[in-house]
XYZ file of C-alpha atoms in Angstrom:
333
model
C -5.266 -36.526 10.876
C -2.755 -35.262 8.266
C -5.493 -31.887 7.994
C -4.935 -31.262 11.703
C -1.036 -31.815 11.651
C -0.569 -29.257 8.504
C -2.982 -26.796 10.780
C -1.928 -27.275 13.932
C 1.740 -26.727 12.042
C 0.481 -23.345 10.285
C -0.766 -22.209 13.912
C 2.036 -23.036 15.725
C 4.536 -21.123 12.894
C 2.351 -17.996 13.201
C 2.278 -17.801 16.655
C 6.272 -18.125 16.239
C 6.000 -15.384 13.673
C 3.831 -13.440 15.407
C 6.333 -13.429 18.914
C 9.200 -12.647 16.845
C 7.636 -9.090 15.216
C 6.204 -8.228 18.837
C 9.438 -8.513 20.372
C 11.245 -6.437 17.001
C 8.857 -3.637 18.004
C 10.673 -2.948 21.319
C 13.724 -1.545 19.870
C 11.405 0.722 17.085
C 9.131 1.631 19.955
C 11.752 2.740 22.184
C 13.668 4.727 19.101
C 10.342 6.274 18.311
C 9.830 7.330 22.478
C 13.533 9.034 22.265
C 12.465 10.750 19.111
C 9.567 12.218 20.347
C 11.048 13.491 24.076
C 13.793 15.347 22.169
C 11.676 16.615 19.231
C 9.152 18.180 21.172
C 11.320 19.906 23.030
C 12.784 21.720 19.950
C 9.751 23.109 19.402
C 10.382 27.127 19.681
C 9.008 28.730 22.744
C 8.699 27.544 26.020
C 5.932 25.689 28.216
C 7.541 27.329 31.635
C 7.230 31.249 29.799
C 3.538 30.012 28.869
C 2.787 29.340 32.391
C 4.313 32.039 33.981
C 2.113 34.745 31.475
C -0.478 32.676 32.563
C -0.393 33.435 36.167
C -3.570 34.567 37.864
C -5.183 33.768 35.169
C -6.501 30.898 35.971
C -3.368 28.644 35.283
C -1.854 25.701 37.519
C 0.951 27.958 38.878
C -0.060 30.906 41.519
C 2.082 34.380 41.040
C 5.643 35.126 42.202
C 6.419 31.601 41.167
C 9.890 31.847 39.381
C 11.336 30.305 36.328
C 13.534 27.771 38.046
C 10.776 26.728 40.145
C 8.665 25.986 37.650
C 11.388 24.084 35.691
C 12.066 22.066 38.946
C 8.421 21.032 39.152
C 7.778 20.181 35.780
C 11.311 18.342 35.610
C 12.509 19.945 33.012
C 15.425 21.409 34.549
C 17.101 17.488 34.018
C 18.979 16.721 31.340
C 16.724 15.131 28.348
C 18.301 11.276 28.516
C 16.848 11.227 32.246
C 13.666 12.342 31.234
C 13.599 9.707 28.413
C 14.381 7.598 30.946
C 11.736 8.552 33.157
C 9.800 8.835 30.301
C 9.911 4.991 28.927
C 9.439 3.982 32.559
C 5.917 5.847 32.804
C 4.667 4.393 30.169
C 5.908 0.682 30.732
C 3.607 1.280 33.597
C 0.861 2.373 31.608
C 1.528 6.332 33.042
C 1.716 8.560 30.268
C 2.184 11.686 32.557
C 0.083 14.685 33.080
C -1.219 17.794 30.818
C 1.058 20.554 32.002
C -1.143 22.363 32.010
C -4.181 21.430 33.666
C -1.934 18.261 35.450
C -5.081 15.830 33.841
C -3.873 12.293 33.047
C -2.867 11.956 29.057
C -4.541 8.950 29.041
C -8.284 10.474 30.133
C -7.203 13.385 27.552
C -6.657 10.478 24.887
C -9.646 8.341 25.908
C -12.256 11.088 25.540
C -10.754 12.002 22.201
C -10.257 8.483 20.786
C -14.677 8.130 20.249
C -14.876 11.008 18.296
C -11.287 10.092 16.023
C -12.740 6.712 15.842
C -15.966 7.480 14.344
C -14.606 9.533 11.761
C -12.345 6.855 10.571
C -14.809 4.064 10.630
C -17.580 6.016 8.148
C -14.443 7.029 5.861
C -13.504 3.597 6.055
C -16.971 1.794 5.373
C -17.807 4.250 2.852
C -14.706 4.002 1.255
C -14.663 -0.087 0.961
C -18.832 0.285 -0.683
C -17.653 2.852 -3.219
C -14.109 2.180 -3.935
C -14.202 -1.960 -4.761
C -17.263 -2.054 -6.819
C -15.738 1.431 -8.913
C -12.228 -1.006 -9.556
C -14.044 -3.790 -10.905
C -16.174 -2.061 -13.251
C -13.400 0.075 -14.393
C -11.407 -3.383 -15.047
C -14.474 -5.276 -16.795
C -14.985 -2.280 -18.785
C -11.026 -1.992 -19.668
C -10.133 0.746 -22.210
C -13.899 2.006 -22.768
C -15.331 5.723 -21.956
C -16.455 3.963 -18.818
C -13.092 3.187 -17.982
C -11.260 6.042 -18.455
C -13.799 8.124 -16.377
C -13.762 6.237 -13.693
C -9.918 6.139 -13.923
C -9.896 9.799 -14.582
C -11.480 10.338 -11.094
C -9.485 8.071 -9.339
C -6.619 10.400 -10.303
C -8.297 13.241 -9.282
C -9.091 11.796 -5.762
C -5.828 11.141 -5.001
C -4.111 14.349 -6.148
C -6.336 17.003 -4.474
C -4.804 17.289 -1.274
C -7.418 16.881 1.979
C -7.186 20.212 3.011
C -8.395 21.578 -0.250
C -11.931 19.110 -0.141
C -12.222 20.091 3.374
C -12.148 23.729 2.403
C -14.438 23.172 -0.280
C -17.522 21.239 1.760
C -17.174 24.118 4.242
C -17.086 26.915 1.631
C -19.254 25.851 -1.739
C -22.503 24.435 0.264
C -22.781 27.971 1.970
C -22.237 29.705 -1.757
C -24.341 27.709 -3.879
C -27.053 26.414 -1.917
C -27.038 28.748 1.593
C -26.548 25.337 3.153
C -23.679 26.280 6.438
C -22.124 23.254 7.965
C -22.129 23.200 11.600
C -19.228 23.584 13.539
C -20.932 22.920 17.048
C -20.028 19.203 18.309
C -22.656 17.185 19.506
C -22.613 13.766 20.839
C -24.282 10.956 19.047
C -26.378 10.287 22.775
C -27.623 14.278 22.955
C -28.484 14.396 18.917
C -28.048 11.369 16.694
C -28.987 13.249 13.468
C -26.950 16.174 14.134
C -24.054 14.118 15.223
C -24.033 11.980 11.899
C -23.969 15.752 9.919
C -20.946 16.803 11.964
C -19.292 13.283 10.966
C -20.093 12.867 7.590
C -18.427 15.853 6.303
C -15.111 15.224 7.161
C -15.324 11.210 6.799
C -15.830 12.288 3.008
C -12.712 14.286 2.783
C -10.860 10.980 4.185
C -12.615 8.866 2.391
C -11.615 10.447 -0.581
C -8.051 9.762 -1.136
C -8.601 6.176 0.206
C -11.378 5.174 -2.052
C -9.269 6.286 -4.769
C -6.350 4.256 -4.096
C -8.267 1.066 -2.951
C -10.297 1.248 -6.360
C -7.291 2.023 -8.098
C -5.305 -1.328 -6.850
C -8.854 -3.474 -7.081
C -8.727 -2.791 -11.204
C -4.858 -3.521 -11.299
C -5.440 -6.639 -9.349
C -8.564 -7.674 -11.037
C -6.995 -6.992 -14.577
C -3.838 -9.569 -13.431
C -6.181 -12.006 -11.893
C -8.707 -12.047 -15.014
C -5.646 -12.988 -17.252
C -5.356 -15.926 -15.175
C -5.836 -19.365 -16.790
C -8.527 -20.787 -14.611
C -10.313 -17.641 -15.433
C -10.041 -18.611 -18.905
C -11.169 -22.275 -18.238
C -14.133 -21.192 -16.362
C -15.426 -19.276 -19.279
C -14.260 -21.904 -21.836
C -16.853 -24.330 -19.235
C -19.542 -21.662 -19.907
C -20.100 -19.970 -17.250
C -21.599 -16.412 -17.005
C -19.255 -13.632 -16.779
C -21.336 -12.046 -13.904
C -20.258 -14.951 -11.763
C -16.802 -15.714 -13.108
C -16.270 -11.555 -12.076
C -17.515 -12.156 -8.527
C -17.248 -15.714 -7.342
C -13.843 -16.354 -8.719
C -11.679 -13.054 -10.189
C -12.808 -10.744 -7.489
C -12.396 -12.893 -4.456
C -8.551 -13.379 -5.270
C -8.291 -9.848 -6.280
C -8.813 -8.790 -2.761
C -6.464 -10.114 -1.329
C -4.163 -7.368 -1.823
C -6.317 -4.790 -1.423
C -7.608 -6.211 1.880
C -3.436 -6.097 3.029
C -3.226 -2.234 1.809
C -6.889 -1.358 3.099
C -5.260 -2.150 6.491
C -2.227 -0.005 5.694
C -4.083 3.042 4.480
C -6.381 3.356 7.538
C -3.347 4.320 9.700
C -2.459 7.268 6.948
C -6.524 8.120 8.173
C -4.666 9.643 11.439
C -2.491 11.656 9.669
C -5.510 13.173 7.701
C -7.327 13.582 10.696
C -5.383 16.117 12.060
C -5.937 18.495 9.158
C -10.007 17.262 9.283
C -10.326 17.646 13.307
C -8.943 21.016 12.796
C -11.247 22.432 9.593
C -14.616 21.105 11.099
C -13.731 22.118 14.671
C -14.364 18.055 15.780
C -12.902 17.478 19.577
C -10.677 14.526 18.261
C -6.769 13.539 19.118
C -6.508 15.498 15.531
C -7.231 18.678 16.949
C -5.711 17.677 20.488
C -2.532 17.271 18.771
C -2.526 20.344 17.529
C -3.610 22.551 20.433
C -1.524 20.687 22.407
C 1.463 21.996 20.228
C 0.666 25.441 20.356
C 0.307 25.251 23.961
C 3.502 22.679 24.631
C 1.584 20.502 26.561
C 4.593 18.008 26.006
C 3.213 15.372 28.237
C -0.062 15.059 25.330
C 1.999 15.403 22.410
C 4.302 12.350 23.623
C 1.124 10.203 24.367
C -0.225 10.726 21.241
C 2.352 10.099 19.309
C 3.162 6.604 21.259
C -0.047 5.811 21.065
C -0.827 6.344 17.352
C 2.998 4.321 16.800
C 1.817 1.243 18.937
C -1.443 1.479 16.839
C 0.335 1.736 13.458
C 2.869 -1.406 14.471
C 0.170 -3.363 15.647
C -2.197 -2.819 12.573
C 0.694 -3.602 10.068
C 1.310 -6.923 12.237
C -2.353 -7.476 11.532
C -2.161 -6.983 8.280
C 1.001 -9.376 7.601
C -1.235 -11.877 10.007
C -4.492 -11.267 8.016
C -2.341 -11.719 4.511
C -0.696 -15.120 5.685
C -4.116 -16.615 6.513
C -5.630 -15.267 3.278
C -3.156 -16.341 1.092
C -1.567 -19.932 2.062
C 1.569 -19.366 0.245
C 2.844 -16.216 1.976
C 2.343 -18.482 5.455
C 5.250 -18.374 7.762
C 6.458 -21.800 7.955
């Protein structure tokens, strides 16, 4: 009875904890909204001079439309706190507005883009966790041999080659050394499984690169604190085999901090895919973002960017969640 008290206590406190952070995102979620209705629209050029070059051909807007009338339509000729306004109220609703250009619904533009984004992050992310933990606990068994330092060597070199450059150098070096070209044609995984998986792979490597670095970086620092603990040291004065003492008891308290930052690093993975989308030529929200900058589709750009916010908060309240229930003592009371 006393076991289902304490839980039904730790439940009821994270539940309580859990309320209190969704309601502190409202006020970061609405700052973030203003930010990104005013910063778009210091973006130089204009959407309304796009559209009107684009007249007759093939654009939304028919010739001998004028400036102010396309201003008026668009509702951009109102002052930027009522379209913030207007803005927040959309998307309470769920109504992130309309391309500009072709007036389709930002949320159709995001949901076609999200697959591809998606599947990207998950092989980075998979790959990443396979290569990255087991690299950080040999590098930590093996502490201060030729071993070590290699692995730690390349570690360092993971995380200070920027993504861009790796990117550059899968395209470029295959097609030098071995005549091998990467394809730049997308493909979906239900028209060619094989040649979807070689359009993914590439650039899940280049994320994958800087986050297998840093998780296998943390899993040695964490595994080199946890194996100086003292029931480490009474499980090898009982005998038992190192293999196991590594595994069964060092490494499974070791993760719990990498597990917290894992979480944390795959929202940077959104940030990298923009640079990604863009070098392979994937149809992601990477490359949408982009395009839709160039062309000042500010409808997309604002979805996107509330979108990927509301995705970051809600993964670091996972995380914080995730961390309380793996580690009793950081439990909200």
């Amino acid at each position: 009875m006393l076991a289902v008290g304490l839980l039904q206590t730790g439940v009821a406190g994270m539940a309580k904890y859990v309320l209190r952070r969704l309601i502190g995102m409202i006020p970061t979620w609405l700052i973030i909204m203003f930010m990104v209705v005013f910063m778009v629209r210091l973006i130089p050029g204009s959407i309304v001079d796009l559209l009107l070059q684009d007249q007759g051909g093939g654009g939304s807007y028919q010739a001998g439309i004028d400036r102010a009338q396309v201003e008026h339509r668009l509702g951009l000729d109102q002052p930027v706190y009522v379209q913030y306004v207007k803005y927040v109220a959309g998307v309470a609703q769920g109504n992130l507005g309309a391309s500009l250009w072709d007036q389709q619904s930002v949320v159709s533009l995001i949901a076609q883009r999200v697959p591809v984004t998606a599947q990207v992050a998950l092989v980075a992310i998979v790959t990443s966790v396979f290569v990255s933990i087991p690299i950080g606990v040999i590098s930590a068994v093996r502490r201060d041999s030729p071993v070590d330092y290699l692995l730690r060597s390349i570690s360092i070199l993971g995380i200070s080659v920027p993504g861009f450059a790796i990117g550059t150098a899968i395209v470029i070096f295959p097609t030098l050394w071995w005549g091998v070209t990467v394809s730049f044609k997308y493909v979906s995984f239900a028209d060619d499984p094989i040649g979807h998986l070689k359009l993914i792979i590439p650039p899940a490597m280049v994320l994958g690169v800087q986050l297998s670095a840093s998780v296998a970086r943390l899993t040695r620092t964490m595994m080199l604190e946890v194996l100086q603990e003292d029931y480490i040291r009474t499980a090898r004065a009982k005998g038992l085999q190192e293999p196991k003492i590594v595994v069964k008891h060092a490494l499974k308290n070791a993760l719990i901090p990498v597990v917290t930052v894992l979480g944390i690093q795959i929202t940077n993975l959104l940030g990298g895919s923009v640079i990604t989308e863009t070098i392979f030529a994937l149809p992601g929200l990477g490359r949408l973002m982009v395009s839709s900058i160039g062309s000042r589709d500010y409808p997309v750009v604002q979805g996107i960017v509330v979108m990927t916010a509301i995705f970051v908060m809600c993964m670091n309240l996972a995380v914080d969640v995730s961390y309380g229930y793996l580690d009793p003592r950081a439990r909200p009371a």
